[in-house]
mmCIF file of C-alpha atoms in Angstrom:
data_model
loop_
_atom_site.group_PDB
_atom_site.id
_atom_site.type_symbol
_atom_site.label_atom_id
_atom_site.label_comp_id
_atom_site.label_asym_id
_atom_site.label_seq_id
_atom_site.Cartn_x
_atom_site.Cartn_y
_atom_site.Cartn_z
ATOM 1 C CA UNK A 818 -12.690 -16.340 4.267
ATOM 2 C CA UNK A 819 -9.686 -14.671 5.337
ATOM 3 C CA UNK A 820 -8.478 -13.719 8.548
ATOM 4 C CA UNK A 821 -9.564 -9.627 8.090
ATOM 5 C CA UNK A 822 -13.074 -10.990 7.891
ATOM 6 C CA UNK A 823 -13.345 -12.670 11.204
ATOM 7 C CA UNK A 824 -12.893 -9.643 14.111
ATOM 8 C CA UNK A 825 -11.688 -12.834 16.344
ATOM 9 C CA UNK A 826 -9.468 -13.895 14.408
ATOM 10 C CA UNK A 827 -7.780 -10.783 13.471
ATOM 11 C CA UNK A 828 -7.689 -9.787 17.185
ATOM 12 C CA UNK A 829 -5.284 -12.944 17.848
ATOM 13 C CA UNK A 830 -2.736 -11.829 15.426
ATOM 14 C CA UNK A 831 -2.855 -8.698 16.458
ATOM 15 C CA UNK A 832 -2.050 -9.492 19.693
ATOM 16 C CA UNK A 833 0.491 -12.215 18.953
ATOM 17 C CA UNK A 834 2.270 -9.261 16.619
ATOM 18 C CA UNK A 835 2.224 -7.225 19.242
ATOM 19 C CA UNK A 836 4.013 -10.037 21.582
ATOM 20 C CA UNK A 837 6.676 -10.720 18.751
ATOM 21 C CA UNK A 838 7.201 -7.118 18.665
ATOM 22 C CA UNK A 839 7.903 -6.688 22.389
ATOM 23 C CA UNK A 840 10.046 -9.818 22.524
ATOM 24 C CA UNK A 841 11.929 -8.197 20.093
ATOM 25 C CA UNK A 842 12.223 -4.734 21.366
ATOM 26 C CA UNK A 843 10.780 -3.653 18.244
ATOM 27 C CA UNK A 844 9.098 -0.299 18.289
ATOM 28 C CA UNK A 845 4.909 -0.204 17.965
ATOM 29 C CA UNK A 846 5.134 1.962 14.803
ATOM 30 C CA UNK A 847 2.254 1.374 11.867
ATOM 31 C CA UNK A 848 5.010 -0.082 9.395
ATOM 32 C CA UNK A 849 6.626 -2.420 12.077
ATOM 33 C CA UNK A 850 2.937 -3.829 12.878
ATOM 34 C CA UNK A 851 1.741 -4.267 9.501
ATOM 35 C CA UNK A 852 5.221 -6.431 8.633
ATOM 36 C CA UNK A 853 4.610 -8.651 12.090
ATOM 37 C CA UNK A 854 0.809 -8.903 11.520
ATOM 38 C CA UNK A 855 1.296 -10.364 8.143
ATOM 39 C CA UNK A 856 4.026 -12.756 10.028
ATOM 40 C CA UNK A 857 1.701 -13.532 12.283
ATOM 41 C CA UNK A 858 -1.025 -14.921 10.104
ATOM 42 C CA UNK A 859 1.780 -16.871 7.960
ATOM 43 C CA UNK A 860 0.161 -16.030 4.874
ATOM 44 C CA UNK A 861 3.271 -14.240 2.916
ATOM 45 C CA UNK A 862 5.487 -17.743 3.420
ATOM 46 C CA UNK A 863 8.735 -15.347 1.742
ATOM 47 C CA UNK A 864 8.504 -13.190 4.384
ATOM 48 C CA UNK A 865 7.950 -15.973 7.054
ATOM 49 C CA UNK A 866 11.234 -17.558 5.868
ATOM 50 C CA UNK A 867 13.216 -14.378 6.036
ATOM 51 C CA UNK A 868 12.581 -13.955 9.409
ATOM 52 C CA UNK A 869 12.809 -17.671 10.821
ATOM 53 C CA UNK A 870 16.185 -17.810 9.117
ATOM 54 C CA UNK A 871 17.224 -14.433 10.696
ATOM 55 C CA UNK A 872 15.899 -15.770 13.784
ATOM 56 C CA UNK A 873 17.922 -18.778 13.419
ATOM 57 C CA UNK A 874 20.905 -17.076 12.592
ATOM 58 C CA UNK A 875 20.789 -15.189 15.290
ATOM 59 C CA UNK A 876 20.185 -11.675 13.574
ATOM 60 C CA UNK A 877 18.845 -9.216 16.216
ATOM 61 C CA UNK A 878 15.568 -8.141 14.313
ATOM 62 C CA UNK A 879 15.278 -4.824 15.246
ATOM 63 C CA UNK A 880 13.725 -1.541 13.099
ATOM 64 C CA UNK A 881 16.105 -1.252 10.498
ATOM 65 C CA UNK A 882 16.186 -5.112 9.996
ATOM 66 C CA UNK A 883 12.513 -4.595 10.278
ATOM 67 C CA UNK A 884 11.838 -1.865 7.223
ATOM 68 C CA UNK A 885 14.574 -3.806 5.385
ATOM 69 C CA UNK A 886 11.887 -6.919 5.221
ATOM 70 C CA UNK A 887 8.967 -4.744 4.943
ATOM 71 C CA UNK A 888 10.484 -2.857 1.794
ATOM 72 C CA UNK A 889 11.391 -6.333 0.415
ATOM 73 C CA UNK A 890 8.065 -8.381 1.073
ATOM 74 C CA UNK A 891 5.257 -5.770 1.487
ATOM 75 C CA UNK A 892 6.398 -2.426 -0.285
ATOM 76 C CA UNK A 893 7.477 -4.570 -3.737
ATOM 77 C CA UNK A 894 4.657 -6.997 -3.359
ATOM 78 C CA UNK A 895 2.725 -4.025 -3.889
ATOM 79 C CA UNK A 896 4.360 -2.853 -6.386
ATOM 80 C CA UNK A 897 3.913 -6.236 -8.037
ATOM 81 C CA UNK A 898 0.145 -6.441 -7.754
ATOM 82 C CA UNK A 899 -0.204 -2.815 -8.992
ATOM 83 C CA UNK A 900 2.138 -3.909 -12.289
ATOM 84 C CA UNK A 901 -0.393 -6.745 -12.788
ATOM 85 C CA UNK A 902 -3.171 -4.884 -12.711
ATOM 86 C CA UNK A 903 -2.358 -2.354 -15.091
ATOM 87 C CA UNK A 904 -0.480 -5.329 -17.048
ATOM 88 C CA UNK A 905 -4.186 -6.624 -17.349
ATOM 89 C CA UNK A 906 -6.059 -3.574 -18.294
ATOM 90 C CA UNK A 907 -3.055 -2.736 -21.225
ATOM 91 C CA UNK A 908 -3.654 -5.963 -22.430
ATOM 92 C CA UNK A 909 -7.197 -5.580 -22.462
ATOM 93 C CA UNK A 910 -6.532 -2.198 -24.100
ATOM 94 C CA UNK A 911 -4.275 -3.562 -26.876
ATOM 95 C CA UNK A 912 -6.674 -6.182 -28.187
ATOM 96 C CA UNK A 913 -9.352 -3.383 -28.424
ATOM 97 C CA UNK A 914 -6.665 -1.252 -30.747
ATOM 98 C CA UNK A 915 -6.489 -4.734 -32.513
ATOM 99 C CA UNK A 916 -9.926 -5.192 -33.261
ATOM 100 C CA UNK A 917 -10.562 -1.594 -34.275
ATOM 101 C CA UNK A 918 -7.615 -2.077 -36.687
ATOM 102 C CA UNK A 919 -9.533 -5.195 -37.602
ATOM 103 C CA UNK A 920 -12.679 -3.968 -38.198
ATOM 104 C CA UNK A 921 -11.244 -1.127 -40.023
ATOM 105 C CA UNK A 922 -9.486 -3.589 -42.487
ATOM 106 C CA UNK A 923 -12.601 -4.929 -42.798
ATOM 107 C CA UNK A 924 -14.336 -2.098 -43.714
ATOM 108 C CA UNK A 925 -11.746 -1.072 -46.546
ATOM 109 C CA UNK A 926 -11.915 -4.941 -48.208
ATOM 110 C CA UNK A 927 -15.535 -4.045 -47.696
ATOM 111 C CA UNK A 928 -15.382 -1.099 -49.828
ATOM 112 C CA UNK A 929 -12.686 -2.173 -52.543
ATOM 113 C CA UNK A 930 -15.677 -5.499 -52.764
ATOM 114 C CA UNK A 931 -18.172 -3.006 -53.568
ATOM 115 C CA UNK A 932 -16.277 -0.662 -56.295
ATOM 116 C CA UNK A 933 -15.257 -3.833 -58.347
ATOM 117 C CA UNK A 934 -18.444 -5.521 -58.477
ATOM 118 C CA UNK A 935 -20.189 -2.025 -59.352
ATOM 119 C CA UNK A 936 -17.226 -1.401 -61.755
ATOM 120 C CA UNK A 937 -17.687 -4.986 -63.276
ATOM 121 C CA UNK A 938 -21.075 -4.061 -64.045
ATOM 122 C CA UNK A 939 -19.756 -1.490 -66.052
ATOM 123 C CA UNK A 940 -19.211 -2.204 -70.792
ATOM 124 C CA UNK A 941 -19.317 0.021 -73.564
ATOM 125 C CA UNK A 942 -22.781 -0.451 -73.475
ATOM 126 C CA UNK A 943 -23.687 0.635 -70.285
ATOM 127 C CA UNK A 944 -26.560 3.546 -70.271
ATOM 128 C CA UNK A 945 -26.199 6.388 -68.244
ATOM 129 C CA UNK A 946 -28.595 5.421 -65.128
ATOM 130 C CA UNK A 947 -26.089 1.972 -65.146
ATOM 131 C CA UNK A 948 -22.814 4.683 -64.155
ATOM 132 C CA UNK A 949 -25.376 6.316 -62.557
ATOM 133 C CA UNK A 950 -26.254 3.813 -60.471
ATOM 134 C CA UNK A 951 -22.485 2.221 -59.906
ATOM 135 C CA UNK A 952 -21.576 5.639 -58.867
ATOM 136 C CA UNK A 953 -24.206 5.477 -56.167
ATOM 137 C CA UNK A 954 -23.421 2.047 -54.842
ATOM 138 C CA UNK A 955 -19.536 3.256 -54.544
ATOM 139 C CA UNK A 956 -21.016 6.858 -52.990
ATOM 140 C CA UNK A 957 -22.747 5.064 -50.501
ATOM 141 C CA UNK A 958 -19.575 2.559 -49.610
ATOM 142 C CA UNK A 959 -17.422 5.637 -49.504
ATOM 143 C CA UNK A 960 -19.662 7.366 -46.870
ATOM 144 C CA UNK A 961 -20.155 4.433 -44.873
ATOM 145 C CA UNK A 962 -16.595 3.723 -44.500
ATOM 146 C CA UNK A 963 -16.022 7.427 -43.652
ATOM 147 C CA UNK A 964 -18.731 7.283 -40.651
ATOM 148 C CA UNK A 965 -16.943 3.888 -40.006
ATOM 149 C CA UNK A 966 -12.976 5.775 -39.814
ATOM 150 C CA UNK A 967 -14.501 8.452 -37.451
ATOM 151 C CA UNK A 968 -15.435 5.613 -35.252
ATOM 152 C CA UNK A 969 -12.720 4.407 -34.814
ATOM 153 C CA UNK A 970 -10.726 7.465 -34.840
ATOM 154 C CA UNK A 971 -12.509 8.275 -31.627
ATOM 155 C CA UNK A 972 -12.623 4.821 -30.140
ATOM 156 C CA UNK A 973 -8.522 5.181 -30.414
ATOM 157 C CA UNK A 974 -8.764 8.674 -28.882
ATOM 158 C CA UNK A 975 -10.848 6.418 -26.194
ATOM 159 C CA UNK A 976 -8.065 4.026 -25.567
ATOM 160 C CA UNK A 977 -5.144 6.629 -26.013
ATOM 161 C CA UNK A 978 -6.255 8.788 -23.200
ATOM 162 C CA UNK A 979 -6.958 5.003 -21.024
ATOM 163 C CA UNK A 980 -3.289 3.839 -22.100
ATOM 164 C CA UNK A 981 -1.896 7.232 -21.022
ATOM 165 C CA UNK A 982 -3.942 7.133 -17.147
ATOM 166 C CA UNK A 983 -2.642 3.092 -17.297
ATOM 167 C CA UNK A 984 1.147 4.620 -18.077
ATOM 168 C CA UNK A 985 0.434 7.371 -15.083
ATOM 169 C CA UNK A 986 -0.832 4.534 -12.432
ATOM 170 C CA UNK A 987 1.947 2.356 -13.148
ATOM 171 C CA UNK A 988 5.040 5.061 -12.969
ATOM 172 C CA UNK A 989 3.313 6.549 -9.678
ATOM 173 C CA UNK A 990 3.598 2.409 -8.424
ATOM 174 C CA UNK A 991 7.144 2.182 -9.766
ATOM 175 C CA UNK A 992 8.291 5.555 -7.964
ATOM 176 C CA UNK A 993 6.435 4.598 -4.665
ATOM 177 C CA UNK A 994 8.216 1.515 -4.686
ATOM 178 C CA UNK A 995 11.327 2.988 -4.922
ATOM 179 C CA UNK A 996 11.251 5.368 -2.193
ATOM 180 C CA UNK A 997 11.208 5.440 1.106
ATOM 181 C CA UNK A 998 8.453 6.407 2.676
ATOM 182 C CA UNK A 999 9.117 8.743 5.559
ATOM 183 C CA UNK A 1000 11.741 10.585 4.368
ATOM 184 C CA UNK A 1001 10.834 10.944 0.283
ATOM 185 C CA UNK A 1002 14.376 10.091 -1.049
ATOM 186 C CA UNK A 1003 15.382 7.235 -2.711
ATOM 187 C CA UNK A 1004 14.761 3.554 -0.633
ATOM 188 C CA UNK A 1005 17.384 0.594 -0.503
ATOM 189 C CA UNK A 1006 16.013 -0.828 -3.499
ATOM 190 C CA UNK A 1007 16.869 2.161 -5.836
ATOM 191 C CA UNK A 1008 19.958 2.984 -4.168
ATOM 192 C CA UNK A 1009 20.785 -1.104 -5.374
ATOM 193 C CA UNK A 1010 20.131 -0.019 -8.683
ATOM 194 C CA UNK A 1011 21.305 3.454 -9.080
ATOM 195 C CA UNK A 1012 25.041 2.327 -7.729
ATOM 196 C CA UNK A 1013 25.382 -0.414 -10.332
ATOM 197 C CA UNK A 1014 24.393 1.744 -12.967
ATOM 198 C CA UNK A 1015 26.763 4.892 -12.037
ATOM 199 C CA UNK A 1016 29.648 1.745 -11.662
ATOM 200 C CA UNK A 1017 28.312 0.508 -15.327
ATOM 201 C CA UNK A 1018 28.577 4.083 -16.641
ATOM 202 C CA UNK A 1019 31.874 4.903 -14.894
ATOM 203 C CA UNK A 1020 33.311 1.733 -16.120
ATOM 204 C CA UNK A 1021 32.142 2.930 -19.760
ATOM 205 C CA UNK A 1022 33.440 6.432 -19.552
ATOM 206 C CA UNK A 1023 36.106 6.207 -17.498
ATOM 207 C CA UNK A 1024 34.910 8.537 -15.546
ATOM 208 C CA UNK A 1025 35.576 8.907 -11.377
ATOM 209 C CA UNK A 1026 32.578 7.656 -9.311
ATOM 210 C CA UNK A 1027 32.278 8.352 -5.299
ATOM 211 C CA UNK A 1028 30.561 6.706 -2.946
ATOM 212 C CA UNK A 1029 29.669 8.848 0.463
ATOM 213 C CA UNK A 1030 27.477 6.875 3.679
ATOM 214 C CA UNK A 1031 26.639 8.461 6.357
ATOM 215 C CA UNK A 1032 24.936 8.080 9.891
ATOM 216 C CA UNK A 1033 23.160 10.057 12.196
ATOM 217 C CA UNK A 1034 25.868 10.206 15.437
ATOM 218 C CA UNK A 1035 24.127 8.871 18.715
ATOM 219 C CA UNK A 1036 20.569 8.514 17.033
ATOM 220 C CA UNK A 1037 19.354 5.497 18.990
ATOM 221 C CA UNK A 1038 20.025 7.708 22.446
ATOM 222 C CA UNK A 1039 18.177 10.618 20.428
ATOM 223 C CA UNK A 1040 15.309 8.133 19.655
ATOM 224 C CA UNK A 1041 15.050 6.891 23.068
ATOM 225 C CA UNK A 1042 15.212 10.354 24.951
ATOM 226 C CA UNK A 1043 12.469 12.012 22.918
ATOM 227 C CA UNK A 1044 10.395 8.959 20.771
ATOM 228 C CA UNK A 1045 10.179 7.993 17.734
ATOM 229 C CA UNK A 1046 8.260 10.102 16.191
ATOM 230 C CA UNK A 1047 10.963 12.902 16.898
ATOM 231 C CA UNK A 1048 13.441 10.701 15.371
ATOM 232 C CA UNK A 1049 11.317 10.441 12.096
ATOM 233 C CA UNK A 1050 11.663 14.155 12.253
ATOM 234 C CA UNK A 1051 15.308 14.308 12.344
ATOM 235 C CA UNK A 1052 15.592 11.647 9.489
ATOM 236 C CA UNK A 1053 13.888 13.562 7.682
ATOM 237 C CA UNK A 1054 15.362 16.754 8.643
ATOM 238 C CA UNK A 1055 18.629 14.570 7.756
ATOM 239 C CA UNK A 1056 17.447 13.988 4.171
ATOM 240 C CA UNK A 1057 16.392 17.457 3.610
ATOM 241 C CA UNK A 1058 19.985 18.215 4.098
ATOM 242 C CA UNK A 1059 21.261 16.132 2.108
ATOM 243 C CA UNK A 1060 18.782 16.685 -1.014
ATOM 244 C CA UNK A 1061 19.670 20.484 -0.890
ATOM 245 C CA UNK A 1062 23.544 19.578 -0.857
ATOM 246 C CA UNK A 1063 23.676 17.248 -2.979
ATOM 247 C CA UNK A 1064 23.858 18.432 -7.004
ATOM 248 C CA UNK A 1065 21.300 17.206 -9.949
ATOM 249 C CA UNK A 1066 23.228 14.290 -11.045
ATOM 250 C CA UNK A 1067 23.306 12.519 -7.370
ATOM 251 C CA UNK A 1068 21.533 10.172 -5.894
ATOM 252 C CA UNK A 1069 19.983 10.064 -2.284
ATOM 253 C CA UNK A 1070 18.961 7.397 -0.458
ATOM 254 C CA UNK A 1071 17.991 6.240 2.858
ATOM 255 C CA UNK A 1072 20.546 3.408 3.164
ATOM 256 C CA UNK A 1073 18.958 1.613 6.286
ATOM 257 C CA UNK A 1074 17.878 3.231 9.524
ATOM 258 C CA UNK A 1075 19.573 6.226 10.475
ATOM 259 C CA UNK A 1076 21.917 5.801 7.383
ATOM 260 C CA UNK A 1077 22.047 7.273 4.214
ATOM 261 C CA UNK A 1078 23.804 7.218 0.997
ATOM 262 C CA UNK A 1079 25.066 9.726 -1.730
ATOM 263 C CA UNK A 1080 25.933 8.342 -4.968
ATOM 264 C CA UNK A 1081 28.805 11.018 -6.515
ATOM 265 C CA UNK A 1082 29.294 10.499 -10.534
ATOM 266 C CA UNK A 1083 31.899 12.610 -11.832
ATOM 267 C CA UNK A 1084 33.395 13.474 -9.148
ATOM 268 C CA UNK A 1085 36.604 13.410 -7.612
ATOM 269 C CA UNK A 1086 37.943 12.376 -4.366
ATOM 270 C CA UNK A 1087 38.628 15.710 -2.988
ATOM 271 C CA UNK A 1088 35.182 17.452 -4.438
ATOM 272 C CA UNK A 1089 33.381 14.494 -2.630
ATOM 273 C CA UNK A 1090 35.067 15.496 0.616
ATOM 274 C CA UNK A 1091 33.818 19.246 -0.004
ATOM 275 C CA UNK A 1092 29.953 18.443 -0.709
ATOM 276 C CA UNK A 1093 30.011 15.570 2.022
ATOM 277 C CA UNK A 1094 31.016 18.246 4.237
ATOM 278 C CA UNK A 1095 28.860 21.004 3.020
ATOM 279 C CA UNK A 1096 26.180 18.441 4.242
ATOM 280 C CA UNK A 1097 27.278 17.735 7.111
ATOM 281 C CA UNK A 1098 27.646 21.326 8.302
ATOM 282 C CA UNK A 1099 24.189 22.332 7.010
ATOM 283 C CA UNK A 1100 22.992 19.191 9.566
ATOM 284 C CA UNK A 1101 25.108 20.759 12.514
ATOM 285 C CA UNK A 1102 23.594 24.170 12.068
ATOM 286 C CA UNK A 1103 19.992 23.481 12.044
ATOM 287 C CA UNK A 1104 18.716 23.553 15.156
ATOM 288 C CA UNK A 1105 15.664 21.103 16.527
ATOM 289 C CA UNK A 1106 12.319 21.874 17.846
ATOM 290 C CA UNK A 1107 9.892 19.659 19.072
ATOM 291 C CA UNK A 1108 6.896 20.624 16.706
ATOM 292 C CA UNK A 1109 4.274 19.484 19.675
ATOM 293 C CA UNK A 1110 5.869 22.074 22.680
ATOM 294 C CA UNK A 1111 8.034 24.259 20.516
ATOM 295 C CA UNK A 1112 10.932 22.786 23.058
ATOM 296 C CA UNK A 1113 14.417 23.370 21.740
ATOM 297 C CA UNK A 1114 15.945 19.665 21.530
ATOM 298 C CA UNK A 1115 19.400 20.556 20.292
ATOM 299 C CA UNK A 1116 21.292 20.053 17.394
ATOM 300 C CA UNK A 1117 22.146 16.861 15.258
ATOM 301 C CA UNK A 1118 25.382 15.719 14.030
ATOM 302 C CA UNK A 1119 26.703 13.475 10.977
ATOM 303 C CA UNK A 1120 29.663 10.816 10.428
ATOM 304 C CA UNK A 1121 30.588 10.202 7.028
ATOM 305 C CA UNK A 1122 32.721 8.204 4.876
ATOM 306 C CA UNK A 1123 33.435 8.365 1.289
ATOM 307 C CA UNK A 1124 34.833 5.759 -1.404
ATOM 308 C CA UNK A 1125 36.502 5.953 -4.847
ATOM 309 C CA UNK A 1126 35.455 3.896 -7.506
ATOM 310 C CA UNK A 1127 38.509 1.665 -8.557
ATOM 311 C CA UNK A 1128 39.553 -0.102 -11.970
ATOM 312 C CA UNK A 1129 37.098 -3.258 -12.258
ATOM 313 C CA UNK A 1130 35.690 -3.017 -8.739
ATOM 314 C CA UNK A 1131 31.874 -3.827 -7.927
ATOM 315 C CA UNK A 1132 29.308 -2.222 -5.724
ATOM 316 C CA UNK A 1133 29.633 -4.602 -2.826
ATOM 317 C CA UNK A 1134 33.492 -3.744 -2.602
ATOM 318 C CA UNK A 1135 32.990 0.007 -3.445
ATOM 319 C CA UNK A 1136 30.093 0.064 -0.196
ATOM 320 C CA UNK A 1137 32.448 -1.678 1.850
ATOM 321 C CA UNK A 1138 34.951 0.474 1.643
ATOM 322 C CA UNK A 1139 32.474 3.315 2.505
ATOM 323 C CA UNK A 1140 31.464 1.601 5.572
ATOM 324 C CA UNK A 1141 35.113 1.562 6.386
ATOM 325 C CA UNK A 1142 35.660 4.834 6.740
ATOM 326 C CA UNK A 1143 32.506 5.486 7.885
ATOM 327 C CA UNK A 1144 33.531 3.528 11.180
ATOM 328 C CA UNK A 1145 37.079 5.637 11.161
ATOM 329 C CA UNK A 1146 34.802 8.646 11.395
ATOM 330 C CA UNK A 1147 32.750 7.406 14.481
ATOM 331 C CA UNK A 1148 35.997 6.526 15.999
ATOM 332 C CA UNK A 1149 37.712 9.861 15.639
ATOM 333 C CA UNK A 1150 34.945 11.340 17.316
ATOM 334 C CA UNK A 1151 32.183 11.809 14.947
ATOM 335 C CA UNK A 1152 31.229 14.940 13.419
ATOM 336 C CA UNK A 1153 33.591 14.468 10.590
ATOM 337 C CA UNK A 1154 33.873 13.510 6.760
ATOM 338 C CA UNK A 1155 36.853 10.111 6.332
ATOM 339 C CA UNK A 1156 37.558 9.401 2.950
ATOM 340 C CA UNK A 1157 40.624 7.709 1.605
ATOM 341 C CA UNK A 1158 44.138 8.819 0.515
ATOM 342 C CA UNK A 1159 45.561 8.187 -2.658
ATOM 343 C CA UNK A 1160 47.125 5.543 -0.623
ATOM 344 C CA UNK A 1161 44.123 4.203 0.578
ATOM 345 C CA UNK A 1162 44.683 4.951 3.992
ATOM 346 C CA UNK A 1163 41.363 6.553 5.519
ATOM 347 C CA UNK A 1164 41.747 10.557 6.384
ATOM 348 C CA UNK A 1165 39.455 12.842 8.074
ATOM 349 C CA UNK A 1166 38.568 16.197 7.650
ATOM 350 C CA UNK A 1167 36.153 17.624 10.574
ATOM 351 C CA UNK A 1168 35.262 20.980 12.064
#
């Protein structure tokens, strides 16, 4: 039995996830509960770890810290099951194809039996109603393996089409499982992997490579003024923005909270600057309404700051430099793009 069959049981978690989650200041939203639910029953010991050892470190576990462990332990776990479970039926699909290939190879040794023996019947003496009847024994071989080929040429049509829906189920897991949820672009995860394979390919081609972050200026008094679910519209208004500015070969993510990420290849320094603050001008001019009252809420505004790839560097130095600038933005006021100079001295461009 597990705790989701007992209604008493169940109830107690609830309500001790619910505790943690006040103790915590963490909001009641359906992704927050399921990650402190399955904390509270202790049954996902990975996940219990993570957040003792933030606990003992004395991380504040808020939301972001929150959907950071839920993407980790519930969102890939997922993934993971779904991957076994197709893993399972493939397999069970391959040693079908095996045996049909078997049984076909069977059928044609089967065959080549039957016209040597008949042919071995076969001298200079034979009559006619001896060829006559050797032809019919090989006749009848021949149309028994041809019923037997369009057997199996529609059992493989069979486990084609179940191989291609297998192929379908598992791509739809993959691309769930790399992005994020509310706001459809790409999660932490794929943002991990995208940025060390532009680095990788930069590296190769020698090619420039730009980094831009960027964060949502005074979201957390935004989220508290009108809710949450009004901030989940302006993230997603956010990445919206920053799909339709951002060009074919970039990538978007949602970074972590009210951050995001653009991943630039090809690009230079000073073309970065121009789409980061293309973007961020596209967020100033849309204007919010509250889709429940039709109230006018105001407008949102973005800080951003952009990296260069350098000679040998990695994506932990490249981000960090990001997050630099980033900061220099918030501190010059917000509202403004802060990449750096050829020196590598941040400099801001704003409205």
């Amino acid at each position: 039995m597990t705790y989701t069959d007992d209604i008493g049981v169940a109830t107690e978690l609830s309500m001790k996830a619910l505790g943690l989650m006040a103790r915590h200041g963490i909001a009641p939203l359906p992704q927050n509960y399921d990650l402190w639910f399955r904390y509270a029953s202790g049954h996902n010991s990975d996940l219990n770890e993570a957040i003792d050892s933030a606990l003992r470190q004395g991380l504040k576990i808020d939301d972001k810290l929150s959907a950071d462990l839920h993407q980790r332990f519930v969102t890939h776990a997922a993934l993971a099951d779904a991957t076994i479970d197709a893993g399972d039926k493939l397999n069970l699909e391959v040693n079908n194809i095996l045996k049909l290939v078997a049984e076909a190879a069977g059928d044609s040794s089967t065959l080549a039996t039957s016209v040597r023996k008949a042919s071995a019947e076969l001298s200079n003496k034979s009559t006619a109603n001896d060829v006559r009847r050797v032809v019919d024994v090989i006749v009848a071989a021949t149309r028994h393996m041809e019923t037997r080929s369009k057997e199996l040429e529609l059992r493989l049509n069979e486990t084609k089409s179940e191989l291609n829906t297998l192929q379908s189920s598992l791509t739809k897991a993959r691309n769930e499982a790399r992005t994020d949820g509310l706001t459809g672009v790409a999660n932490r995860k794929a943002f991990d992997e995208a940025l060390a394979q532009a680095i990788s390919q930069a590296s190769i081609d020698r090619s420039p490579l730009c980094l831009v972050i960027g964060d949502i200026d005074h979201f957390k008094k935004f989220n508290d003024t009108w809710g949450h679910r009004t901030g989940d519209q302006v993230l997603r208004l956010v990445a919206s923005c920053l799909k339709a500015g951002a060009r074919e070969s970039d990538t978007v993510a949602r970074y972590g909270g009210e951050e995001f990420a653009l991943i630039l290849p090809g690009i230079t320094t000073e073309n970065a600057e121009i789409l980061a603050n293309g973007i961020r001008e596209t967020v100033q001019s849309r204007e919010l309404v509250k889709r429940s009252t039709g109230e006018t809420l105001g407008r949102v505004t973005m800080s951003l700051g952009i990296s260069t790839l350098r000679p040998g560097e990695g994506s932990s130095s490249l981000i960090e430099r990001a997050d630099a600038c980033l900061y220099a933005a918030k501190r010059g006021g917000r509202n403004r793009v802060v990449s750096e100079m050829p020196d590598l001295a941040p400099h801001a461009k704003a409205s």
